[in-house]
Amino acid sequence: NTSEPYLYRWREDVEKQGCGFVAVTMLRDAIGHTISQTKGMINPNYTLDEFVNHLEPENYNQRGHFNTQLDYMVYNRGPRNEYNATKEEKVRRAIELLQRHFDIVLLSDYQRFTEIMVKVTGWEGHEMRHANAFNGELDYTERELNKLKTLTEANGDVLFIDAVKHIYYGHLDYLLE
């Protein structure tokens, strides 16, 4: 994994200075994240098919115009799936990285994120402005939405978010009772 050395180094550098290091990440619904990334195809005027071409099964080792959350967690910005890992192997590795390096893992819980940041840092709470917003329109055909769903599932991102829900939010715990 290309990002793990950075994760070790960040913590080591901060703690070496006598400071506490709290690694926090917030993930989103997998398909919603992929759809959100398609905003990036507008300026270069790509078609949806061109923009998500790297997610096609025959292109799993190619870098694309964006990273899915799973690919970013496992490969960062480095080469993508050089060893042709299965989606299950990628999810296992991503969960391992989360558990080893992240103190707090959230899933689209902005209010909780704010509460944690205020508590951990001692900062005063302020309303977080909504800055990462897209004011344009994203129109998709049913075929395009199905393609985004199918590719996101095939890449392992849906399975990854399900695993995060299970491990960090007790998702499906009722089945174990």
Steps between C-alpha positions, in 0.01 A plus 500: 500500500640836401342707777604302808851647531344849506256397769780370721716807435225755574429350840869458581589858399220652707552282808876559486421867568306406811160555342207267486406370157143406422436367152142553387335411174146541379369282222181528298247271341694324223273565206427856613875563518553370148213710367643804680837446332341529156486876550864485394407391149321824420795737443699272269165404342536124539213266449407287798637194319838672453507626858440161665688290243768407757235318706420260217615146591766488229650829626525427874873569506472843334486834675196700411369852522403442864548247779221314667520500881618139506770557239619815675522317833697211351702665221490872584619670182740220408456224245154346514459127561831393349458148637141453384363467853139394533252744644489287815879525538486878450224536761690284749810713450309829528334390825840391631639848420205670668538291814877538514530871428173684563378586845159617383308379194175667409246446227326819378457618858596867478346596834695226680815605316457856625439383857810280495722771351390752764562249779835373371646840411346714772388746235177691532215355302403693191247434231683322222436680176392291208781575255531185294171540318418465134242741371470357149276222380591137468263319267536129439317248293384178661777319310762739643375463858495122464853512364622708796329260741635190327860629477503626859374164623742304279795708625417406861395842626151393607646201684757732664234739633292203620806373689555846652136508611534156656827566682455863606122533525383154605312458172333156493578432867137408545569189290747377763255519792 
